[in-house]
Tab-separated table of C-alpha atoms and ligand atoms in Angstrom:
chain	number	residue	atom	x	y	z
F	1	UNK	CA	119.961	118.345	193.775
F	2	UNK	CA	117.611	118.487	190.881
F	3	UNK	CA	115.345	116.188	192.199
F	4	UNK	CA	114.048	116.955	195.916
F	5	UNK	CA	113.234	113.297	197.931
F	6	UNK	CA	109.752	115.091	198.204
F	7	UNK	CA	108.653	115.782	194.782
F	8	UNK	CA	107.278	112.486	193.096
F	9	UNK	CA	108.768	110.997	189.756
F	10	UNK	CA	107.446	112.106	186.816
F	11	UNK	CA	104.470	109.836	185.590
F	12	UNK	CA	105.077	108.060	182.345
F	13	UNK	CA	103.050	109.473	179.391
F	14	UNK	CA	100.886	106.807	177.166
F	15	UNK	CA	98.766	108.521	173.889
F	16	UNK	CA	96.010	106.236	172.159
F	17	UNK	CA	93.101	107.282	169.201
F	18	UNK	CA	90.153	105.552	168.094
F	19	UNK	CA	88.478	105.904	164.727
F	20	UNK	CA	85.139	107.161	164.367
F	21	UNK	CA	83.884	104.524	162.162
F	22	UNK	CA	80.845	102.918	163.984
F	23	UNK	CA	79.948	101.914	167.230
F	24	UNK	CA	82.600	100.408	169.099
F	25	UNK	CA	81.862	97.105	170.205
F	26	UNK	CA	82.375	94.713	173.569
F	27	UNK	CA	85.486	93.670	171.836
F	28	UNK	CA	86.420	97.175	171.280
F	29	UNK	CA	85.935	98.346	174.723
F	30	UNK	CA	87.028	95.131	177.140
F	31	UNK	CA	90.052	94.814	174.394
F	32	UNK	CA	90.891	98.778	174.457
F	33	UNK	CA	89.018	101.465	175.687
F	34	UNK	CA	88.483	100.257	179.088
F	35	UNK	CA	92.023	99.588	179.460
F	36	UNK	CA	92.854	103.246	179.106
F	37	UNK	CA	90.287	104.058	181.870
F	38	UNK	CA	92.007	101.831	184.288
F	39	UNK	CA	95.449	103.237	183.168
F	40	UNK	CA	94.377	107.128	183.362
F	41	UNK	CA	95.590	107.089	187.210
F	42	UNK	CA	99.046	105.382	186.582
F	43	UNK	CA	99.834	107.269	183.587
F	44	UNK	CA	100.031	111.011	182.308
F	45	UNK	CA	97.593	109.790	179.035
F	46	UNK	CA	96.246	111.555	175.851
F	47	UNK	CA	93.142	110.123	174.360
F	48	UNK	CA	92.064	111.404	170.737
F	49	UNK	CA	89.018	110.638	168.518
F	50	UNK	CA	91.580	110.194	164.892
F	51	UNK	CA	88.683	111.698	162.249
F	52	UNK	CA	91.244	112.315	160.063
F	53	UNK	CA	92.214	108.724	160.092
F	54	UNK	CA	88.579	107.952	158.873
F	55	UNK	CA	88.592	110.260	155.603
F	56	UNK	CA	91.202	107.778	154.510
F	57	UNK	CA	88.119	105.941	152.897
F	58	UNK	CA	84.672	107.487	152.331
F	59	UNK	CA	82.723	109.226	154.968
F	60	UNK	CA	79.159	110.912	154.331
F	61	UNK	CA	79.747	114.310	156.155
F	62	UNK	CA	76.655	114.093	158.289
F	63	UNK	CA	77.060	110.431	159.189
F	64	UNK	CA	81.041	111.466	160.345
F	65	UNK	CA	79.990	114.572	161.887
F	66	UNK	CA	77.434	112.443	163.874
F	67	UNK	CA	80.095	110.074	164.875
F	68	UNK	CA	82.825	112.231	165.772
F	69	UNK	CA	80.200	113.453	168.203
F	70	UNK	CA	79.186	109.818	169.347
F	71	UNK	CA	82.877	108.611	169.900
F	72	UNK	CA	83.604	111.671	171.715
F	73	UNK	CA	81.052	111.219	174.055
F	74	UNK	CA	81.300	107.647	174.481
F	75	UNK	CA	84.779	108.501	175.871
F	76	UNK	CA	83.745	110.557	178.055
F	77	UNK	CA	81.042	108.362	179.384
F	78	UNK	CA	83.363	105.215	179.518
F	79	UNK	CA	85.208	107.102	182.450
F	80	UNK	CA	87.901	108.753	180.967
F	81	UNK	CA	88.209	112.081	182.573
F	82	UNK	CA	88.765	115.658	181.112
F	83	UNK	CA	91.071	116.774	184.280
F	84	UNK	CA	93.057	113.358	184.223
F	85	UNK	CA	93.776	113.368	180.883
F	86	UNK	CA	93.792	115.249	177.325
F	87	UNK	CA	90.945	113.779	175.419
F	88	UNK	CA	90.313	115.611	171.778
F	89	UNK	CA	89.655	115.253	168.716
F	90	UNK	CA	92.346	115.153	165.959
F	91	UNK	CA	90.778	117.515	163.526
F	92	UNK	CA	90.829	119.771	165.735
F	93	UNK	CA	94.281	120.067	166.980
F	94	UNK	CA	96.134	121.816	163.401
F	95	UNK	CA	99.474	120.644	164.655
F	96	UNK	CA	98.462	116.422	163.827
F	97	UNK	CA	98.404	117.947	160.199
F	98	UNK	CA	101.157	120.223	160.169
F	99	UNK	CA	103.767	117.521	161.698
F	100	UNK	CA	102.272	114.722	159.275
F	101	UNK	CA	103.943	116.957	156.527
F	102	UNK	CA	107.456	117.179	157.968
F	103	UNK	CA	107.212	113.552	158.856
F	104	UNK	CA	106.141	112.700	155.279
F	105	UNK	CA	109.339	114.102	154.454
F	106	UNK	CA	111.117	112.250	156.530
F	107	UNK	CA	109.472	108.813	155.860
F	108	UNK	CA	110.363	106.303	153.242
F	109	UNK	CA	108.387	105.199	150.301
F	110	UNK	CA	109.135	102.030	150.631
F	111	UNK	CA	108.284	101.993	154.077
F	112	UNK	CA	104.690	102.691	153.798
F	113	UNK	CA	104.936	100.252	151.004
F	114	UNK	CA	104.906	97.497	152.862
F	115	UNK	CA	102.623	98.293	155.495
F	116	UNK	CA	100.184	95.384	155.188
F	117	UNK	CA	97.040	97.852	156.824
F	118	UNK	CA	97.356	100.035	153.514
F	119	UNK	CA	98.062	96.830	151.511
F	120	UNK	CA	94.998	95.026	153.037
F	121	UNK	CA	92.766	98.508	152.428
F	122	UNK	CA	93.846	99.351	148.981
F	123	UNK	CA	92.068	96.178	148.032
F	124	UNK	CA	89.018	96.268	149.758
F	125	UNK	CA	89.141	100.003	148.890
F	126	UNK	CA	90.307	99.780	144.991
F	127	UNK	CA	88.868	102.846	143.496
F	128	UNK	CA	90.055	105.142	146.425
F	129	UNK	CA	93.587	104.534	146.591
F	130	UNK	CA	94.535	108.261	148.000
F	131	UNK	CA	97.979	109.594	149.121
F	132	UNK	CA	95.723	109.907	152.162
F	133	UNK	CA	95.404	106.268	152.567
F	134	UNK	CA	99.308	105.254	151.475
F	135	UNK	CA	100.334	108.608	154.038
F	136	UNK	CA	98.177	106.453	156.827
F	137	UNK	CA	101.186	105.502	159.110
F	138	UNK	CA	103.087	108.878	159.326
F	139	UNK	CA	99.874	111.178	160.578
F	140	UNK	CA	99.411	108.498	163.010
F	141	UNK	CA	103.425	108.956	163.947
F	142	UNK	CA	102.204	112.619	164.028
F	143	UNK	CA	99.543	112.012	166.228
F	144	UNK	CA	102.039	110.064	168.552
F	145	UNK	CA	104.750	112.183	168.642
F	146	UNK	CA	103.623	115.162	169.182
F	147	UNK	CA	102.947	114.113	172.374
F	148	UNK	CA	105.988	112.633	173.764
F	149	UNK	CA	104.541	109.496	175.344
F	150	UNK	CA	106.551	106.501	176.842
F	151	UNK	CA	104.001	104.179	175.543
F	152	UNK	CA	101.454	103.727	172.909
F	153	UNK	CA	98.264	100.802	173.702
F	154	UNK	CA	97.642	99.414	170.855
F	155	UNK	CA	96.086	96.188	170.003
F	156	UNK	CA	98.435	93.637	167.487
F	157	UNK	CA	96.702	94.898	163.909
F	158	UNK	CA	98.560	98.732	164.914
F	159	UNK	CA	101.849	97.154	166.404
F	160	UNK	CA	103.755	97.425	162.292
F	161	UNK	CA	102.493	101.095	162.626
F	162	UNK	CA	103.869	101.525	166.103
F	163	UNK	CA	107.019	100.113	164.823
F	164	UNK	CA	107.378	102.496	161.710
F	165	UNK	CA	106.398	105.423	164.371
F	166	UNK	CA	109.443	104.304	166.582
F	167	UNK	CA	111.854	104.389	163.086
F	168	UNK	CA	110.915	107.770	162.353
F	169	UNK	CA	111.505	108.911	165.434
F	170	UNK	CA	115.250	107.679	165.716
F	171	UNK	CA	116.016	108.872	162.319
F	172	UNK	CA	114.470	112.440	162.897
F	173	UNK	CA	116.486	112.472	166.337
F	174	UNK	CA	120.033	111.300	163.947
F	175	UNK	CA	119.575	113.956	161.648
F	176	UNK	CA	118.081	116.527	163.552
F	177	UNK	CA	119.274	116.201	167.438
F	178	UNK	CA	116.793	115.040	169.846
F	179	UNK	CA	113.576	116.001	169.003
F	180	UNK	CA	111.088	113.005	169.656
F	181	UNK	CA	111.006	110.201	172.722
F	182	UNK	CA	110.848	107.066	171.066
F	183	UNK	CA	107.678	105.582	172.344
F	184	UNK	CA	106.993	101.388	172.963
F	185	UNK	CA	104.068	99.591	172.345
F	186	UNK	CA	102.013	99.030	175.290
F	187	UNK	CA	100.718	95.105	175.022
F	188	UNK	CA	97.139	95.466	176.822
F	189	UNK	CA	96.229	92.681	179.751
F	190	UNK	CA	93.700	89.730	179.329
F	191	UNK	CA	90.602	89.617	177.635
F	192	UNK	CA	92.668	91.096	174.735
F	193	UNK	CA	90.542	89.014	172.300
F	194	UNK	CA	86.820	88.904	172.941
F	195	UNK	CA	85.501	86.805	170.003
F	196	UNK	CA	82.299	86.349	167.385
F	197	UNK	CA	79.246	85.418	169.224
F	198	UNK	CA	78.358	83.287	166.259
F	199	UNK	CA	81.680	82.477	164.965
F	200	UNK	CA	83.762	82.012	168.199
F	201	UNK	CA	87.221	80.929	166.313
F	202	UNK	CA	87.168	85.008	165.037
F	203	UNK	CA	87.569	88.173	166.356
F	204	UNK	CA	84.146	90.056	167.381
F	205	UNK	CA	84.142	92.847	164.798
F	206	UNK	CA	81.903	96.234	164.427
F	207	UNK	CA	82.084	95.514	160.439
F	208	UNK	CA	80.494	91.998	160.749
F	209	UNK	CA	77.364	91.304	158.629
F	210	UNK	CA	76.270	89.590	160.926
F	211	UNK	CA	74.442	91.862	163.874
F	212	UNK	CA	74.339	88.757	165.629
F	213	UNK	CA	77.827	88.477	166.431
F	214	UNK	CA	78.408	91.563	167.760
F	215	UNK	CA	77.680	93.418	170.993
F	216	UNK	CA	77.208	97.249	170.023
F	217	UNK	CA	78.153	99.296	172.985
F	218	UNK	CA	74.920	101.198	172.448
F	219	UNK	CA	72.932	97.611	172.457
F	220	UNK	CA	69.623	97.801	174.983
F	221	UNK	CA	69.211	95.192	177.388
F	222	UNK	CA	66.829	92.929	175.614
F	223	UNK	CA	69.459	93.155	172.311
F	224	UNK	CA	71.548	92.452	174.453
F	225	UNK	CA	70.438	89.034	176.267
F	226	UNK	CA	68.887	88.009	172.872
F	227	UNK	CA	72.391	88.054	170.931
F	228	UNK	CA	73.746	85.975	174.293
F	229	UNK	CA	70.859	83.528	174.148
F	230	UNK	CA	72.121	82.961	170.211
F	231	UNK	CA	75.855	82.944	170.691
F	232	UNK	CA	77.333	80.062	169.486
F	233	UNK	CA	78.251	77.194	171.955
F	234	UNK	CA	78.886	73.023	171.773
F	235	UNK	CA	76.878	70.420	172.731
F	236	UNK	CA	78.583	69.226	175.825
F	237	UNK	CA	76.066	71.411	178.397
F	238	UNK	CA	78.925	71.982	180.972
F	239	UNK	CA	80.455	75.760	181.595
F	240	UNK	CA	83.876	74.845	182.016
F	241	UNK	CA	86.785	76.406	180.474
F	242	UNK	CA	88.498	74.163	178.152
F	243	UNK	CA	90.712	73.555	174.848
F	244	UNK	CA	88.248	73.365	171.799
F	245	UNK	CA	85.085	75.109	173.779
F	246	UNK	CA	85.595	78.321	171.885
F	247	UNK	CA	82.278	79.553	171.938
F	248	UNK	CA	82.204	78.675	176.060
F	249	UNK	CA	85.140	80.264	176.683
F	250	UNK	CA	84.605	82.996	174.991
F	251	UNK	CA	81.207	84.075	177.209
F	252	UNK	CA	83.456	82.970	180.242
F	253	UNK	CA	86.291	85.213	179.194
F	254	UNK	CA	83.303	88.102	178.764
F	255	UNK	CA	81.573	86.999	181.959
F	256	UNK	CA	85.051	87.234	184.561
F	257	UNK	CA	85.558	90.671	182.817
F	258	UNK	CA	81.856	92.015	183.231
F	259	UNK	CA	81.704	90.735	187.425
F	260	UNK	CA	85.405	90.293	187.729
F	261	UNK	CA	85.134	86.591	188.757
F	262	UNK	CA	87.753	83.862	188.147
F	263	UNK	CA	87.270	80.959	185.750
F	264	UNK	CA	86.732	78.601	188.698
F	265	UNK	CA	84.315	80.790	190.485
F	266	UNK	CA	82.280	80.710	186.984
F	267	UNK	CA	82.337	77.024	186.968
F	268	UNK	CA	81.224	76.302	190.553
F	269	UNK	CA	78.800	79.297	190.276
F	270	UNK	CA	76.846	77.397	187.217
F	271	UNK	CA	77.806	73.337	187.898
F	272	UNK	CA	75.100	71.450	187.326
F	273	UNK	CA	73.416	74.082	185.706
F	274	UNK	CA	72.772	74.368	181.694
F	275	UNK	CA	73.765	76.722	179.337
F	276	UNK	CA	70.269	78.601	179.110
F	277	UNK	CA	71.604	79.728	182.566
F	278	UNK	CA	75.007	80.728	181.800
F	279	UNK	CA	73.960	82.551	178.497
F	280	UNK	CA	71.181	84.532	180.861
F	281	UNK	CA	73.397	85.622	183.617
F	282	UNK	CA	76.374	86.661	180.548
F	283	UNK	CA	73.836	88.812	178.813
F	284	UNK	CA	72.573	90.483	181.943
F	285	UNK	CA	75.959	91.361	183.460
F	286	UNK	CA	76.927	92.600	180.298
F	287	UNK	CA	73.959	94.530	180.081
F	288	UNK	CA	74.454	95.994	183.579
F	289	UNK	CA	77.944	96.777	182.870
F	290	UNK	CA	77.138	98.830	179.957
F	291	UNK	CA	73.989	100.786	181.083
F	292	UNK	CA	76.110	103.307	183.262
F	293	UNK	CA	77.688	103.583	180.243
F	294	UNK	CA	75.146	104.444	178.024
F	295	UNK	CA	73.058	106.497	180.408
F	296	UNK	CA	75.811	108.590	180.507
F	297	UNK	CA	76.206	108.615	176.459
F	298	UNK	CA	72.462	110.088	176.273
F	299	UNK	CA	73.387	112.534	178.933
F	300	UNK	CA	76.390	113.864	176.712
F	301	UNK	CA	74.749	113.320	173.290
F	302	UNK	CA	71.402	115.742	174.541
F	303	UNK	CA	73.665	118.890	175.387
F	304	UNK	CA	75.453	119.386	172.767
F	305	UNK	CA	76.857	122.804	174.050
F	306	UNK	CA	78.193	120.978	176.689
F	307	UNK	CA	79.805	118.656	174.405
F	308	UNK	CA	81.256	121.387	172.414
F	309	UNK	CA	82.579	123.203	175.023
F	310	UNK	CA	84.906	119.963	176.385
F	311	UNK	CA	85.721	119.080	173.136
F	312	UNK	CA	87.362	123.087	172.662
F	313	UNK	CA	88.673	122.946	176.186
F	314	UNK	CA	90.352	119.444	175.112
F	315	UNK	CA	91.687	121.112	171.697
F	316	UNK	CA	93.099	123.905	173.134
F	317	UNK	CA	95.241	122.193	175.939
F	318	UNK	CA	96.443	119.569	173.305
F	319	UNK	CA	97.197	122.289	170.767
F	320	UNK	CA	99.241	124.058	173.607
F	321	UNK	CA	101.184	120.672	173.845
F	322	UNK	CA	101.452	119.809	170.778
F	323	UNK	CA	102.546	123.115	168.798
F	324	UNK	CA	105.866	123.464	171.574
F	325	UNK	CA	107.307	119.996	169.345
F	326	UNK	CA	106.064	121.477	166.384
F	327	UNK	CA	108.374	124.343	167.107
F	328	UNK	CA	111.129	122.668	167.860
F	329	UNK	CA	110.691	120.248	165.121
F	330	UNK	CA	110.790	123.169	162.810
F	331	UNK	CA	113.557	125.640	164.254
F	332	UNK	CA	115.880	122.205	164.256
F	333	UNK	CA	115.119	121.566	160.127
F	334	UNK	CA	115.823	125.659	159.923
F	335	UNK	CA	112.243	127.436	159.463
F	336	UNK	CA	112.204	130.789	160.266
F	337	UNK	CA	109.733	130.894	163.305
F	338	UNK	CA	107.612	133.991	163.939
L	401	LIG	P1	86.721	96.656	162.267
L	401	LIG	O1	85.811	95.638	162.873
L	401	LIG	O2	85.983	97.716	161.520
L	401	LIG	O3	87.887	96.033	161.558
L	401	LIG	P2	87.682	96.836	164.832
L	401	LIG	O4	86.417	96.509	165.571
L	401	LIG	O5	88.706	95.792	164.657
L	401	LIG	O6	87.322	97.464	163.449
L	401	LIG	P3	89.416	99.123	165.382
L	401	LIG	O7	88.743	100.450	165.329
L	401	LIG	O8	90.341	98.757	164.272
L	401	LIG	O9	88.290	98.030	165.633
L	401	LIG	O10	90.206	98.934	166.736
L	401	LIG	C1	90.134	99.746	167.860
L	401	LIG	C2	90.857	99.034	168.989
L	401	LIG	O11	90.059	97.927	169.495
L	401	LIG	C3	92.207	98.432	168.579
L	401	LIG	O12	93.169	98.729	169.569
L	401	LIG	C4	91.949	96.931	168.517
L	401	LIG	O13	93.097	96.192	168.825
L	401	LIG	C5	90.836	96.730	169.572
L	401	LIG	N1	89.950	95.590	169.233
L	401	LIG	C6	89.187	95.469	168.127
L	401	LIG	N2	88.473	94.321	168.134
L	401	LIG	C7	88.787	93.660	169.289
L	401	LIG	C8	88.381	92.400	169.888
L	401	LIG	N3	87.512	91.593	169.307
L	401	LIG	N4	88.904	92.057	171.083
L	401	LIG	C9	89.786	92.867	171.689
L	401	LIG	N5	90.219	94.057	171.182
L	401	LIG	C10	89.736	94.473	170.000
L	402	LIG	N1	95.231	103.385	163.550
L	402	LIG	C1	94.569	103.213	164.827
L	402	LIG	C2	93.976	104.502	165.321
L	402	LIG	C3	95.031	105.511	165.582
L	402	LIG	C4	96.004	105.450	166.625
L	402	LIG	C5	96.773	106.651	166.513
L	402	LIG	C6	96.279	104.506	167.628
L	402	LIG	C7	95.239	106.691	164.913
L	402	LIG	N2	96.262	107.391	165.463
L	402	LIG	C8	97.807	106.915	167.400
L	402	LIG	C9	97.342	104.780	168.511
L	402	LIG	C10	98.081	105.969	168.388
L	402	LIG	C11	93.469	102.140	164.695
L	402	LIG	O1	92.887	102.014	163.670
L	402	LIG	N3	93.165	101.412	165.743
């Protein structure tokens, strides 16, 4: 038989990237990021820093170098783990680039015409419209396929992209034989949507104006309580979790995720008491979530050597990975391999 009783199924693969744009936020980490740390055991997972995502519109070199670093290490210090899982950075992987080409080729104008991400950036963006930015969806199929995985996590603003990826797969595997698993979506658990602190009906967002709204993941503990003690609430003075408390159930949604409690355990924990409380006790278990965190993050960020040396370590293994579909992208379309 080819597979002994004793020998344990193969564990599904899942691949994700982050930009290095900013500073993720809460939202950004109880909405993604920590959702691949909790799914590094279950799943065979590849975690990337997409840089080359982020030339799409202007970077300063210094400020991206400085970020690459930053999201790199923020990775790291999040919990994701070098020997569980590939973590790199795209740049630095040549296949991602190479792969984006023969996708290109095999991707439709019209197709990347109506993604609504490059429709929605080519305005805010008008005097940078680059192939870069229209070419958007098929590195990020690159990025994906190269790696074979079952499943992509991906919050709903990627799922059109994820659903272009899956078309180019199929048609690459029509013309070409089977090249390419055709990855799904992953839909990510609860607290998918942590809102605005001071706009509760939106989404909390790094590129907010307002500071205010946000909570950096590099926020100290006094930022921290202080953006709490703001946050936007009603004028009822109860903590219970109800239709049209946005602002409420938004710090309760953040509060069961920071100490893992229930929405009834919240309310009993703080009936009777007033919001000055319940905005106290959200900031500080926020804050004491995140300062593991971000002791770790200095810890990484001060040896840079150190830093280097995982992120080559990461490369390599990923290049290893990545160049065998390469290969057999390319001897299917009939390159002459070396
Ligand atoms: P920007 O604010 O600059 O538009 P962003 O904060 O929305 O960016 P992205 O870098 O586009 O963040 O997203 C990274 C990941 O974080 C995506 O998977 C996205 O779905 C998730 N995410 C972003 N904001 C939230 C949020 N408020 N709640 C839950 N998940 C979020
Ligand atoms: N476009 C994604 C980042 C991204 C990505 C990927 C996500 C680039 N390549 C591959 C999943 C798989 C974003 O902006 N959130």
């Amino acid at each position: 038989m080819c597979n002994p009783v004793n020998e344990a199924p193969r564990k599904k693969r899942m691949l994700s990237c982050i930009q290095p744009t900013g500073t993720p936020t809460l939202g950004n980490y109880l909405g993604a990021l920590k959702n691949w740390v909790d799914l590094q055991d279950e799943f065979e997972g590849a975690f990337a820093v997409a840089d080359l995502h982020a030339i799409t519109v202007r970077q300063e070199p210094a400020k991206l170098r400085r970020q690459i670093a930053e999201m790199f290490s923020l990775l790291l210090s999040i919990g994701l783990d070098p020997e569980k899982s590939l973590l790199f950075v795209q740049s630095q992987v040549p296949a991602h680039t190479e792969l984006c080409w023969l996708l290109a080729c095999c991707t439709q104008f019209g197709e990347l015409s109506r993604m609504t991400q490059f429709k929605d950036k080519s305005q805010k963006h008008a005097d940078n419209i680059n192939l870069g930015l229209f070419a958007y969806p098929t590195l990020m199929a690159a990025d994906i396929l190269l790696y074979q995985p079952d499943y992509v996590p991906v919050g709903a603003d990627q799922k059109q992209h994820c659903e272009l990826t899956r078309d180019i797969a199929t048609r690459v595997n029509g013309v070409y034989g089977n090249v390419f698993t055709v990855p799904e979506p992953y839909i990510m658990k609860a607290c998918a949507r942590v809102r605005s602190l001071q706009a509760p009906t939106q989404k909390m967002s790094k590129s907010d104006e307002n500071q205010n709204s946000y909570i950096s993941l590099l926020d100290d503990r006094d930022t921290i309580v202080r953006k709490f003690k703001r946050a936007v609430t009603d004028s009822e003075a109860s903590v219970r979790y109800a239709e049209g408390k946005d602002g409420i159930n938004n710090l309760m949604e953040i509060y069961g995720a920071a100490t893992g409690r229930s929405f009834e355990e919240i309310e009993r924990e703080f009936d009777g008491r007033g919001y000055g409380d319940f905005k106290l006790a959200v900031g500080e278990a926020v804050a004491d979530m995140l300062s593991p965190i971000q002791e770790k993050f200095a810890t990484y960020m001060g040896d840079r050597a150190q830093l280097e040396a995982l992120m080559k370590t990461g490369a390599e293994h990923a290049q290893y990975v990545a160049n065998r579909t390469v290969q057999k992208l390319k001897k299917k379309m009939g390159f002459v391999l070396l």
